DNA sequence: ACCTGAACACCGTTCAAGT
DNA sequence: ACCTGAACACCGTTCAAGT
């Protein structure tokens, strides 16, 4: 049962980087609550106490988790443009940068919430912001408007939240109970009832079927269009 | 030292509601990590194990924390309009609703991150969404556009994140080191350096002085204007 | 009916001891 | 130099026992 790791694996010395990568794997598999000094150690074939050689403690390990994921975000953007040509629409380029960030974060569903608990992201996101700045400046943004855009887009890309709106619609729901639920809702909350009713009329016919990706892109386009309007009109704020 | 609570206080029977309110107070005072079955019990003059009579466990207590704060958000909105007059600009009304929500959440700095860890907000936010729906429908929004707006504004109001952008500027920083830091930044990251430089030129002269409130309002106005443009042009998406 | 005390499993952390 | 084992404080949770 106690399968000893191969000699090679056993001998590979621990390092801060290996610890953090192992912790990310544990979080991906068991959520952030599953990340324990002992569990991360076990996934490395080592006692949990051995980790203290390479990270100061649990808190720094969690910070490291955030940094590791955000480095992944930054790395995933390196094959995207860092500027636009004169007269070129900057929005598709910034859009791609934003969607790429989202792709990475969706692979680590625990990450946005953990990022939110940390006060800051440290410096690891700077290259990503530098890239975004490059795109915006080359498109003719003013200093102030770039600053505002960094806040508006940065919080959207790195701190996006999913499904706050959902009112616990059970994954598998009987159509009859769904209709009944809409009826109840409509009785006391006519406006929400109207929205939900319009959703049930769509192709799928299912309730609570919000397309997170589509909603993210809608909100993103609203922001991109709004920033472009302000750039074109020369408004600093 | 062991000050016994007054007889009256002692006799007031525990209830789910009192437990949750006590837990919110503990979180406000010591952060969400300070919320412990034992610490919440102590703040009520009771052993931690007594809480299990009123909440199923720690997880339900945290869910209750989120619900309590979100009920506060909903309650804080009741003196705001639920619709607009024909031809009235809906944006200032929706804006007030959003800013009111933010005000409440800023009093519980731990709340957004905790909300993010919970999959859903349960049904407690429905009245708030109902109110927002009422405003949007009365302003002539289509069903689809209201749906999109609920996502765009809801995630912004309830899941907003602060200061993801900041690169750990120490609270108290010597101006000389600040200038040096900008120089280093500018060397490898000219675009970010330009933004930071433009910030240091403002009235305060301090570095890293991002005005979260102003940035929130800027991003909010971008979204509100974008939604209005889509409403006016009759675009469903 | 409601709370307490003791107990157990698990976690973060320290540190002397191993190799 | 790097890891292990034992130990300690603290936490979530259960449950028999108190009042």
Tab-separated table of C-alpha atoms (C1' of nucleotides) in Angstrom:
chain	number	residue	atom	x	y	z
A	1	UNK	CA	0.000	0.000	0.000
A	2	UNK	CA	2.680	2.452	1.034
A	3	UNK	CA	4.028	2.786	-2.446
A	4	UNK	CA	7.446	4.364	-2.132
A	5	UNK	CA	8.085	7.027	-4.731
A	6	UNK	CA	10.820	6.238	-7.203
A	7	UNK	CA	14.292	6.967	-5.974
A	8	UNK	CA	14.602	9.832	-8.417
A	9	UNK	CA	11.403	11.504	-7.238
A	10	UNK	CA	12.356	11.012	-3.621
A	11	UNK	CA	15.696	12.614	-4.128
A	12	UNK	CA	14.476	15.639	-6.072
A	13	UNK	CA	14.997	18.229	-3.381
A	14	UNK	CA	12.049	20.242	-2.231
A	15	UNK	CA	11.934	23.864	-3.228
A	16	UNK	CA	9.588	26.745	-2.706
A	17	UNK	CA	8.455	26.390	-6.276
A	18	UNK	CA	7.707	22.673	-6.009
A	19	UNK	CA	5.801	23.262	-2.790
A	20	UNK	CA	3.647	25.960	-4.389
A	21	UNK	CA	2.947	23.910	-7.495
A	22	UNK	CA	1.922	20.971	-5.339
A	23	UNK	CA	-0.351	23.245	-3.320
A	24	UNK	CA	-2.033	24.490	-6.500
A	25	UNK	CA	-2.659	20.880	-7.511
A	26	UNK	CA	-4.173	20.096	-4.127
A	27	UNK	CA	-6.396	23.167	-4.359
A	28	UNK	CA	-7.516	22.225	-7.859
A	29	UNK	CA	-8.404	18.747	-6.649
A	30	UNK	CA	-9.874	19.421	-3.200
A	31	UNK	CA	-10.501	23.129	-2.964
A	32	UNK	CA	-8.613	25.626	-0.901
A	33	UNK	CA	-9.889	24.080	2.353
A	34	UNK	CA	-8.114	20.901	1.314
A	35	UNK	CA	-4.800	22.724	1.292
A	36	UNK	CA	-3.121	21.751	4.522
A	37	UNK	CA	0.520	21.735	5.457
A	38	UNK	CA	0.173	18.009	5.962
A	39	UNK	CA	-1.826	17.348	2.759
A	40	UNK	CA	0.578	19.326	0.603
A	41	UNK	CA	3.462	17.522	2.233
A	42	UNK	CA	1.836	14.166	1.598
A	43	UNK	CA	1.373	15.011	-2.089
A	44	UNK	CA	5.132	15.544	-2.175
A	45	UNK	CA	5.964	12.366	-0.268
A	46	UNK	CA	7.111	14.326	2.725
A	47	UNK	CA	5.848	15.223	6.187
A	48	UNK	CA	3.959	18.497	6.457
A	49	UNK	CA	6.573	19.911	8.801
A	50	UNK	CA	9.150	19.737	6.040
A	51	UNK	CA	7.406	22.558	4.200
A	52	UNK	CA	8.559	25.061	6.803
A	53	UNK	CA	12.012	24.884	5.260
A	54	UNK	CA	10.612	26.473	2.093
A	55	UNK	CA	7.664	28.649	3.115
A	56	UNK	CA	7.349	30.673	6.284
A	57	UNK	CA	3.942	29.237	7.125
A	58	UNK	CA	0.420	28.644	5.949
A	59	UNK	CA	-0.225	32.293	5.239
A	60	UNK	CA	2.776	32.642	2.984
A	61	UNK	CA	1.775	29.414	1.293
A	62	UNK	CA	-1.631	30.904	0.470
A	63	UNK	CA	0.019	34.071	-0.784
A	64	UNK	CA	2.191	31.836	-2.905
A	65	UNK	CA	-0.863	30.086	-4.285
A	66	UNK	CA	-2.243	33.417	-5.443
A	67	UNK	CA	1.077	34.464	-6.924
A	68	UNK	CA	1.496	31.184	-8.768
A	69	UNK	CA	-1.911	31.464	-10.408
A	70	UNK	CA	-1.401	35.109	-11.291
A	71	UNK	CA	1.974	34.293	-12.803
A	72	UNK	CA	0.131	31.777	-14.934
A	73	UNK	CA	-2.223	34.562	-16.012
A	74	UNK	CA	0.704	36.749	-16.942
A	75	UNK	CA	2.454	33.944	-18.793
A	76	UNK	CA	-0.698	33.132	-20.761
A	77	UNK	CA	-0.735	36.669	-22.127
A	78	UNK	CA	2.783	36.745	-23.560
A	79	UNK	CA	1.695	35.627	-27.022
A	80	UNK	CA	-0.820	38.466	-27.238
A	81	UNK	CA	-0.021	41.938	-28.605
A	82	UNK	CA	1.505	44.594	-26.363
A	83	UNK	CA	0.269	47.495	-28.457
A	84	UNK	CA	-1.951	48.378	-31.394
A	85	UNK	CA	-1.159	50.047	-34.679
A	86	UNK	CA	-2.094	53.644	-35.293
A	87	UNK	CA	-5.831	53.812	-35.956
A	88	UNK	CA	-6.401	50.160	-35.060
A	89	UNK	CA	-9.322	49.384	-32.728
A	90	UNK	CA	-7.769	48.525	-29.380
A	91	UNK	CA	-10.876	46.810	-28.029
A	92	UNK	CA	-10.465	43.362	-29.624
A	93	UNK	CA	-6.874	43.285	-28.376
A	94	UNK	CA	-7.757	44.235	-24.809
A	95	UNK	CA	-10.715	41.878	-25.012
A	96	UNK	CA	-8.419	38.969	-25.875
A	97	UNK	CA	-6.163	39.844	-22.954
A	98	UNK	CA	-9.123	39.872	-20.592
A	99	UNK	CA	-10.595	36.626	-21.872
A	100	UNK	CA	-7.224	34.910	-21.670
A	101	UNK	CA	-6.959	35.898	-18.012
A	102	UNK	CA	-10.423	34.551	-17.372
A	103	UNK	CA	-9.573	31.255	-19.082
A	104	UNK	CA	-6.688	30.678	-16.721
A	105	UNK	CA	-8.664	31.606	-13.623
A	106	UNK	CA	-11.543	29.335	-14.609
A	107	UNK	CA	-9.126	26.435	-14.371
A	108	UNK	CA	-8.585	27.324	-10.710
A	109	UNK	CA	-12.122	27.984	-9.491
A	110	UNK	CA	-10.918	28.580	-5.939
A	111	UNK	CA	-8.565	31.368	-7.020
A	112	UNK	CA	-10.820	34.446	-7.290
A	113	UNK	CA	-12.159	33.991	-3.772
A	114	UNK	CA	-8.666	33.465	-2.390
A	115	UNK	CA	-7.383	36.511	-4.262
A	116	UNK	CA	-10.199	38.485	-2.677
A	117	UNK	CA	-9.061	37.521	0.816
A	118	UNK	CA	-5.520	38.763	0.161
A	119	UNK	CA	-5.166	42.524	0.380
A	120	UNK	CA	-2.915	42.805	-2.610
A	121	UNK	CA	-1.655	40.669	-5.437
A	122	UNK	CA	1.928	41.613	-4.869
A	123	UNK	CA	3.981	42.519	-7.863
A	124	UNK	CA	3.345	39.472	-10.013
A	125	UNK	CA	0.541	41.091	-11.964
A	126	UNK	CA	2.660	44.025	-13.026
A	127	UNK	CA	3.729	42.506	-16.366
A	128	UNK	CA	0.077	41.867	-17.190
A	129	UNK	CA	-0.813	45.456	-16.324
A	130	UNK	CA	2.187	46.686	-18.258
A	131	UNK	CA	0.896	44.863	-21.310
A	132	UNK	CA	-2.584	46.335	-20.874
A	133	UNK	CA	-1.079	49.803	-20.419
A	134	UNK	CA	0.901	49.378	-23.611
A	135	UNK	CA	-2.237	48.582	-25.562
A	136	UNK	CA	-4.151	51.532	-24.133
A	137	UNK	CA	-1.372	54.099	-24.519
A	138	UNK	CA	-0.709	53.045	-28.097
A	139	UNK	CA	-4.416	53.572	-28.739
A	140	UNK	CA	-4.140	57.160	-27.588
A	141	UNK	CA	-5.452	56.953	-24.025
A	142	UNK	CA	-4.522	59.765	-21.658
A	143	UNK	CA	-2.613	58.979	-18.469
A	144	UNK	CA	-5.710	59.449	-16.348
A	145	UNK	CA	-7.909	57.329	-18.543
A	146	UNK	CA	-5.367	54.505	-18.510
A	147	UNK	CA	-5.337	54.682	-14.744
A	148	UNK	CA	-9.108	54.393	-14.590
A	149	UNK	CA	-9.077	51.613	-17.138
A	150	UNK	CA	-6.565	49.618	-15.106
A	151	UNK	CA	-8.938	49.671	-12.165
A	152	UNK	CA	-12.053	48.929	-14.193
A	153	UNK	CA	-10.508	46.129	-16.237
A	154	UNK	CA	-8.132	44.762	-13.615
A	155	UNK	CA	-10.834	44.153	-11.047
A	156	UNK	CA	-12.935	42.598	-13.776
A	157	UNK	CA	-10.227	40.245	-14.996
A	158	UNK	CA	-8.712	39.169	-11.695
A	159	UNK	CA	-11.565	39.569	-9.262
A	160	UNK	CA	-14.545	38.524	-11.306
A	161	UNK	CA	-17.269	36.739	-9.457
A	162	UNK	CA	-19.640	34.197	-10.832
A	163	UNK	CA	-23.253	33.522	-10.141
A	164	UNK	CA	-23.971	35.924	-7.345
A	165	UNK	CA	-27.334	36.348	-8.939
A	166	UNK	CA	-28.450	32.731	-8.856
A	167	UNK	CA	-31.132	31.902	-6.323
A	168	UNK	CA	-30.108	28.305	-5.687
A	169	UNK	CA	-31.787	26.703	-8.629
A	170	UNK	CA	-31.098	23.001	-8.088
A	171	UNK	CA	-28.983	21.623	-10.882
A	172	UNK	CA	-31.530	19.040	-11.885
A	173	UNK	CA	-34.994	20.414	-11.545
A	174	UNK	CA	-38.288	18.982	-12.628
A	175	UNK	CA	-39.901	21.308	-15.237
A	176	UNK	CA	-43.176	21.274	-13.307
A	177	UNK	CA	-41.562	22.486	-10.072
A	178	UNK	CA	-39.643	25.036	-12.081
A	179	UNK	CA	-42.843	26.496	-13.476
A	180	UNK	CA	-44.308	26.497	-9.987
A	181	UNK	CA	-41.271	28.309	-8.656
A	182	UNK	CA	-41.608	30.995	-11.301
A	183	UNK	CA	-45.270	31.389	-10.383
A	184	UNK	CA	-44.425	31.900	-6.711
A	185	UNK	CA	-41.685	34.337	-7.572
A	186	UNK	CA	-43.923	36.301	-9.876
A	187	UNK	CA	-46.539	36.636	-7.162
A	188	UNK	CA	-44.381	38.660	-4.794
A	189	UNK	CA	-41.650	39.830	-7.159
A	190	UNK	CA	-43.233	40.580	-10.515
A	191	UNK	CA	-40.161	42.135	-12.086
A	192	UNK	CA	-37.812	39.278	-11.321
A	193	UNK	CA	-40.577	36.940	-12.359
A	194	UNK	CA	-40.666	38.631	-15.723
A	195	UNK	CA	-36.935	38.182	-16.220
A	196	UNK	CA	-37.037	34.541	-15.224
A	197	UNK	CA	-40.033	33.944	-17.474
A	198	UNK	CA	-38.192	35.438	-20.436
A	199	UNK	CA	-35.315	33.068	-19.728
A	200	UNK	CA	-37.499	29.981	-19.704
A	201	UNK	CA	-38.747	30.936	-23.150
A	202	UNK	CA	-35.397	30.446	-24.743
A	203	UNK	CA	-34.212	27.450	-26.710
A	204	UNK	CA	-33.157	25.223	-23.839
A	205	UNK	CA	-36.334	25.736	-21.849
A	206	UNK	CA	-34.454	25.239	-18.620
A	207	UNK	CA	-34.552	27.547	-15.676
A	208	UNK	CA	-31.616	29.295	-14.114
A	209	UNK	CA	-29.613	28.699	-17.237
A	210	UNK	CA	-27.405	31.741	-17.057
A	211	UNK	CA	-24.475	31.666	-19.422
A	212	UNK	CA	-21.669	33.030	-17.277
A	213	UNK	CA	-19.298	33.342	-20.185
A	214	UNK	CA	-21.816	35.320	-22.242
A	215	UNK	CA	-22.604	37.581	-19.305
A	216	UNK	CA	-18.930	38.184	-18.665
A	217	UNK	CA	-18.408	39.129	-22.298
A	218	UNK	CA	-21.464	41.385	-22.277
A	219	UNK	CA	-20.235	43.266	-19.217
A	220	UNK	CA	-16.730	43.395	-20.655
A	221	UNK	CA	-17.961	44.883	-23.932
A	222	UNK	CA	-19.953	47.481	-22.034
A	223	UNK	CA	-16.778	48.551	-20.251
A	224	UNK	CA	-14.628	48.460	-23.387
A	225	UNK	CA	-17.164	50.512	-25.334
A	226	UNK	CA	-17.476	52.985	-22.477
A	227	UNK	CA	-13.724	53.441	-22.271
A	228	UNK	CA	-13.504	53.928	-26.038
A	229	UNK	CA	-16.232	56.586	-25.894
A	230	UNK	CA	-14.306	58.430	-23.210
A	231	UNK	CA	-11.062	58.126	-25.141
A	232	UNK	CA	-12.668	59.453	-28.324
A	233	UNK	CA	-14.248	62.385	-26.514
A	234	UNK	CA	-11.017	63.152	-24.715
A	235	UNK	CA	-12.639	62.952	-21.311
A	236	UNK	CA	-10.095	62.433	-18.548
A	237	UNK	CA	-12.737	61.149	-16.221
B	1	UNK	CA	-12.015	39.326	36.286
B	2	UNK	CA	-14.699	36.830	35.322
B	3	UNK	CA	-17.388	39.459	35.129
B	4	UNK	CA	-20.705	37.612	35.139
B	5	UNK	CA	-23.231	39.035	32.698
B	6	UNK	CA	-26.290	40.611	34.226
B	7	UNK	CA	-29.057	38.195	35.079
B	8	UNK	CA	-31.199	39.642	32.320
B	9	UNK	CA	-28.525	39.199	29.685
B	10	UNK	CA	-27.800	35.705	30.878
B	11	UNK	CA	-31.429	34.720	30.665
B	12	UNK	CA	-32.108	36.136	27.221
B	13	UNK	CA	-32.331	32.853	25.342
B	14	UNK	CA	-29.991	32.266	22.460
B	15	UNK	CA	-31.484	32.271	18.982
B	16	UNK	CA	-30.188	31.788	15.500
B	17	UNK	CA	-30.525	35.490	14.928
B	18	UNK	CA	-28.581	36.488	18.030
B	19	UNK	CA	-25.849	34.021	17.120
B	20	UNK	CA	-25.524	35.442	13.627
B	21	UNK	CA	-25.491	39.029	14.811
B	22	UNK	CA	-22.814	38.191	17.358
B	23	UNK	CA	-20.784	36.484	14.635
B	24	UNK	CA	-21.015	39.587	12.431
B	25	UNK	CA	-19.709	41.676	15.327
B	26	UNK	CA	-16.814	39.297	15.866
B	27	UNK	CA	-15.993	39.397	12.157
B	28	UNK	CA	-16.127	43.190	12.121
B	29	UNK	CA	-13.765	43.300	15.082
B	30	UNK	CA	-11.338	40.472	14.319
B	31	UNK	CA	-11.886	39.473	10.729
B	32	UNK	CA	-13.474	36.321	9.457
B	33	UNK	CA	-10.614	34.203	10.778
B	34	UNK	CA	-11.507	35.393	14.262
B	35	UNK	CA	-14.947	33.870	13.897
B	36	UNK	CA	-14.781	30.651	15.857
B	37	UNK	CA	-17.536	28.621	17.447
B	38	UNK	CA	-15.822	29.268	20.746
B	39	UNK	CA	-15.176	32.992	20.167
B	40	UNK	CA	-18.748	33.668	19.051
B	41	UNK	CA	-19.985	31.728	22.044
B	42	UNK	CA	-17.771	33.719	24.362
B	43	UNK	CA	-19.106	36.998	22.973
B	44	UNK	CA	-22.546	35.718	23.963
B	45	UNK	CA	-21.463	34.543	27.412
B	46	UNK	CA	-21.871	30.936	26.449
B	47	UNK	CA	-19.700	27.956	25.564
B	48	UNK	CA	-19.034	27.456	21.870
B	49	UNK	CA	-20.782	24.113	21.908
B	50	UNK	CA	-24.058	25.843	22.758
B	51	UNK	CA	-24.200	27.314	19.265
B	52	UNK	CA	-24.932	23.928	17.765
B	53	UNK	CA	-28.480	24.250	19.119
B	54	UNK	CA	-29.037	27.157	16.730
B	55	UNK	CA	-26.824	26.623	13.716
B	56	UNK	CA	-25.935	23.310	12.120
B	57	UNK	CA	-22.220	24.020	12.193
B	58	UNK	CA	-19.485	26.388	11.171
B	59	UNK	CA	-20.384	26.251	7.509
B	60	UNK	CA	-23.978	27.245	8.117
B	61	UNK	CA	-22.752	29.974	10.430
B	62	UNK	CA	-20.634	31.419	7.615
B	63	UNK	CA	-23.584	31.169	5.236
B	64	UNK	CA	-25.586	33.011	7.868
B	65	UNK	CA	-22.939	35.705	8.063
B	66	UNK	CA	-23.291	36.311	4.347
B	67	UNK	CA	-27.074	36.314	4.516
B	68	UNK	CA	-27.110	38.732	7.437
B	69	UNK	CA	-24.934	41.236	5.632
B	70	UNK	CA	-26.892	40.915	2.409
B	71	UNK	CA	-30.143	41.428	4.287
B	72	UNK	CA	-28.595	44.605	5.581
B	73	UNK	CA	-27.884	45.611	1.986
B	74	UNK	CA	-31.475	44.939	1.033
B	75	UNK	CA	-32.813	46.804	4.043
B	76	UNK	CA	-30.629	49.818	3.310
B	77	UNK	CA	-32.267	50.143	-0.093
B	78	UNK	CA	-35.882	50.291	1.035
B	79	UNK	CA	-35.975	54.084	1.202
B	80	UNK	CA	-34.791	54.361	-2.392
B	81	UNK	CA	-37.132	54.431	-5.411
B	82	UNK	CA	-38.406	51.216	-6.964
B	83	UNK	CA	-39.099	52.763	-10.348
B	84	UNK	CA	-38.614	55.924	-12.381
B	85	UNK	CA	-41.148	58.216	-14.002
B	86	UNK	CA	-41.700	58.150	-17.710
B	87	UNK	CA	-38.841	59.909	-19.406
B	88	UNK	CA	-36.808	60.224	-16.201
B	89	UNK	CA	-33.139	59.255	-16.370
B	90	UNK	CA	-32.862	55.922	-14.560
B	91	UNK	CA	-29.128	56.141	-14.042
B	92	UNK	CA	-28.996	58.348	-10.951
B	93	UNK	CA	-31.560	56.080	-9.316
B	94	UNK	CA	-29.698	52.868	-10.095
B	95	UNK	CA	-26.486	54.624	-9.127
B	96	UNK	CA	-27.868	55.421	-5.684
B	97	UNK	CA	-28.929	51.813	-5.231
B	98	UNK	CA	-25.457	50.607	-6.135
B	99	UNK	CA	-23.656	53.084	-3.922
B	100	UNK	CA	-25.929	52.271	-1.005
B	101	UNK	CA	-25.027	48.601	-1.350
B	102	UNK	CA	-21.369	49.505	-1.420
B	103	UNK	CA	-21.713	51.636	1.707
B	104	UNK	CA	-23.077	48.709	3.661
B	105	UNK	CA	-20.448	46.295	2.414
B	106	UNK	CA	-17.635	48.711	3.223
B	107	UNK	CA	-18.679	48.485	6.863
B	108	UNK	CA	-17.970	44.748	6.704
B	109	UNK	CA	-14.664	44.608	4.858
B	110	UNK	CA	-14.472	40.838	5.237
B	111	UNK	CA	-17.828	40.332	3.496
B	112	UNK	CA	-16.982	40.483	-0.234
B	113	UNK	CA	-14.291	37.833	0.084
B	114	UNK	CA	-16.570	35.590	2.124
B	115	UNK	CA	-19.388	36.068	-0.365
B	116	UNK	CA	-16.987	35.021	-3.086
B	117	UNK	CA	-16.254	31.732	-1.338
B	118	UNK	CA	-19.942	30.856	-1.128
B	119	UNK	CA	-21.380	29.541	-4.397
B	120	UNK	CA	-24.591	31.472	-4.143
B	121	UNK	CA	-26.113	34.205	-2.050
B	122	UNK	CA	-29.285	32.277	-1.411
B	123	UNK	CA	-32.549	34.090	-1.800
B	124	UNK	CA	-31.869	37.066	0.466
B	125	UNK	CA	-30.751	39.318	-2.371
B	126	UNK	CA	-33.938	38.817	-4.344
B	127	UNK	CA	-35.686	41.934	-2.954
B	128	UNK	CA	-32.680	44.023	-3.914
B	129	UNK	CA	-32.704	42.590	-7.430
B	130	UNK	CA	-36.451	43.063	-7.601
B	131	UNK	CA	-35.961	46.732	-6.839
B	132	UNK	CA	-33.266	47.066	-9.489
B	133	UNK	CA	-35.490	45.265	-12.001
B	134	UNK	CA	-38.338	47.657	-11.218
B	135	UNK	CA	-36.135	50.639	-11.955
B	136	UNK	CA	-34.869	49.187	-15.225
B	137	UNK	CA	-38.232	47.971	-16.523
B	138	UNK	CA	-39.880	51.299	-15.735
B	139	UNK	CA	-37.130	52.950	-17.758
B	140	UNK	CA	-38.058	50.874	-20.783
B	141	UNK	CA	-35.437	48.105	-20.673
B	142	UNK	CA	-36.203	44.907	-22.566
B	143	UNK	CA	-36.336	41.596	-20.728
B	144	UNK	CA	-32.984	40.538	-22.115
B	145	UNK	CA	-31.273	43.804	-21.304
B	146	UNK	CA	-32.552	43.687	-17.735
B	147	UNK	CA	-31.137	40.205	-17.427
B	148	UNK	CA	-27.743	41.344	-18.627
B	149	UNK	CA	-27.887	44.388	-16.396
B	150	UNK	CA	-28.610	42.245	-13.334
B	151	UNK	CA	-25.425	40.318	-13.966
B	152	UNK	CA	-23.308	43.371	-14.774
B	153	UNK	CA	-24.535	45.452	-11.850
B	154	UNK	CA	-25.117	42.658	-9.345
B	155	UNK	CA	-21.576	41.344	-9.550
B	156	UNK	CA	-20.336	44.904	-9.287
B	157	UNK	CA	-22.399	45.763	-6.227
B	158	UNK	CA	-22.062	42.545	-4.251
B	159	UNK	CA	-18.764	41.160	-5.438
B	160	UNK	CA	-16.684	44.247	-5.907
B	161	UNK	CA	-13.021	43.919	-5.127
B	162	UNK	CA	-10.693	46.597	-3.935
B	163	UNK	CA	-7.081	47.299	-4.654
B	164	UNK	CA	-6.139	44.365	-6.817
B	165	UNK	CA	-4.009	46.774	-8.718
B	166	UNK	CA	-1.847	48.003	-5.874
B	167	UNK	CA	1.735	46.802	-5.871
B	168	UNK	CA	2.242	46.823	-2.108
B	169	UNK	CA	3.101	50.442	-1.659
B	170	UNK	CA	3.918	50.664	2.030
B	171	UNK	CA	1.452	52.927	3.813
B	172	UNK	CA	4.120	55.278	5.011
B	173	UNK	CA	6.770	55.697	2.412
B	174	UNK	CA	9.628	58.093	2.262
B	175	UNK	CA	9.243	60.359	-0.819
B	176	UNK	CA	12.803	59.641	-1.859
B	177	UNK	CA	12.304	55.878	-1.908
B	178	UNK	CA	9.029	56.424	-3.696
B	179	UNK	CA	10.760	58.328	-6.474
B	180	UNK	CA	13.391	55.621	-6.618
B	181	UNK	CA	10.712	52.968	-6.890
B	182	UNK	CA	9.098	54.786	-9.801
B	183	UNK	CA	12.470	55.010	-11.502
B	184	UNK	CA	13.020	51.262	-11.173
B	185	UNK	CA	9.531	50.539	-12.410
B	186	UNK	CA	9.917	52.859	-15.358
B	187	UNK	CA	13.112	51.145	-16.373
B	188	UNK	CA	11.537	47.761	-17.083
B	189	UNK	CA	7.894	48.769	-17.329
B	190	UNK	CA	7.684	52.141	-19.031
B	191	UNK	CA	3.924	52.188	-19.430
B	192	UNK	CA	3.120	51.489	-15.805
B	193	UNK	CA	5.841	53.926	-14.884
B	194	UNK	CA	4.055	56.588	-16.877
B	195	UNK	CA	0.790	55.962	-15.054
B	196	UNK	CA	2.446	56.038	-11.655
B	197	UNK	CA	4.332	59.199	-12.576
B	198	UNK	CA	1.107	60.922	-13.563
B	199	UNK	CA	-0.331	59.980	-10.188
B	200	UNK	CA	2.552	61.461	-8.215
B	201	UNK	CA	2.006	64.745	-10.001
B	202	UNK	CA	-1.368	65.312	-8.432
B	203	UNK	CA	-2.148	67.527	-5.474
B	204	UNK	CA	-1.265	65.105	-2.678
B	205	UNK	CA	2.072	64.165	-4.153
B	206	UNK	CA	1.868	60.741	-2.552
B	207	UNK	CA	2.386	57.501	-4.352
B	208	UNK	CA	-0.111	54.697	-4.637
B	209	UNK	CA	-2.882	57.040	-3.647
B	210	UNK	CA	-5.702	55.361	-5.517
B	211	UNK	CA	-9.136	56.620	-4.578
B	212	UNK	CA	-11.151	53.403	-4.444
B	213	UNK	CA	-14.424	55.216	-4.155
B	214	UNK	CA	-13.721	57.365	-7.201
B	215	UNK	CA	-12.606	54.350	-9.204
B	216	UNK	CA	-15.703	52.431	-8.217
B	217	UNK	CA	-17.889	55.318	-9.341
B	218	UNK	CA	-15.971	55.692	-12.578
B	219	UNK	CA	-16.438	52.021	-13.447
B	220	UNK	CA	-20.055	52.174	-12.355
B	221	UNK	CA	-20.776	55.152	-14.586
B	222	UNK	CA	-19.144	53.395	-17.514
B	223	UNK	CA	-21.511	50.484	-17.018
B	224	UNK	CA	-24.559	52.663	-16.465
B	225	UNK	CA	-23.813	54.723	-19.589
B	226	UNK	CA	-23.209	51.569	-21.601
B	227	UNK	CA	-26.506	50.066	-20.521
B	228	UNK	CA	-28.327	53.300	-21.329
B	229	UNK	CA	-26.785	53.363	-24.802
B	230	UNK	CA	-27.961	49.809	-25.400
B	231	UNK	CA	-31.430	50.606	-24.079
B	232	UNK	CA	-31.726	53.680	-26.302
B	233	UNK	CA	-30.587	51.791	-29.398
B	234	UNK	CA	-32.921	48.915	-28.586
B	235	UNK	CA	-30.087	46.409	-28.638
B	236	UNK	CA	-31.012	43.199	-26.802
B	237	UNK	CA	-27.416	42.264	-26.418
C	1	DA	C1'	-35.352	22.653	26.890
C	2	DC	C1'	-31.038	24.441	26.889
C	3	DC	C1'	-26.326	24.527	28.087
C	4	DT	C1'	-21.751	22.389	29.925
C	5	DG	C1'	-17.579	19.267	30.167
C	6	DA	C1'	-15.000	15.992	28.489
C	7	DA	C1'	-13.380	13.842	24.614
C	8	DC	C1'	-11.701	13.048	19.741
C	9	DA	C1'	-9.846	14.085	15.245
C	10	DC	C1'	-7.469	17.386	12.749
C	11	DC	C1'	-4.681	21.517	11.929
C	12	DG	C1'	-0.703	25.125	12.414
C	13	DT	C1'	3.577	25.477	14.452
C	14	DT	C1'	7.943	24.589	17.140
C	15	DC	C1'	12.000	22.171	18.068
C	16	DA	C1'	15.027	18.654	19.384
C	17	DA	C1'	16.547	14.601	17.215
C	18	DG	C1'	17.735	11.901	13.332
C	19	DT	C1'	20.337	10.906	8.724
D	1	DA	C1'	21.529	20.490	4.890
D	2	DC	C1'	17.254	18.614	4.996
D	3	DC	C1'	13.647	15.960	6.946
D	4	DT	C1'	11.136	13.365	10.931
D	5	DG	C1'	8.696	12.627	15.474
D	6	DA	C1'	6.875	14.181	19.284
D	7	DA	C1'	4.632	17.762	21.414
D	8	DC	C1'	1.492	21.863	22.207
D	9	DA	C1'	-2.232	25.100	21.469
D	10	DC	C1'	-6.341	25.716	19.088
D	11	DC	C1'	-10.393	24.462	16.350
D	12	DG	C1'	-14.800	21.799	14.707
D	13	DT	C1'	-17.757	18.464	16.325
D	14	DT	C1'	-20.138	14.823	19.195
D	15	DC	C1'	-22.424	13.308	23.128
D	16	DA	C1'	-23.384	12.062	27.682
D	17	DA	C1'	-24.234	14.607	31.731
D	18	DG	C1'	-25.936	18.462	34.208
D	19	DT	C1'	-29.712	22.071	35.637
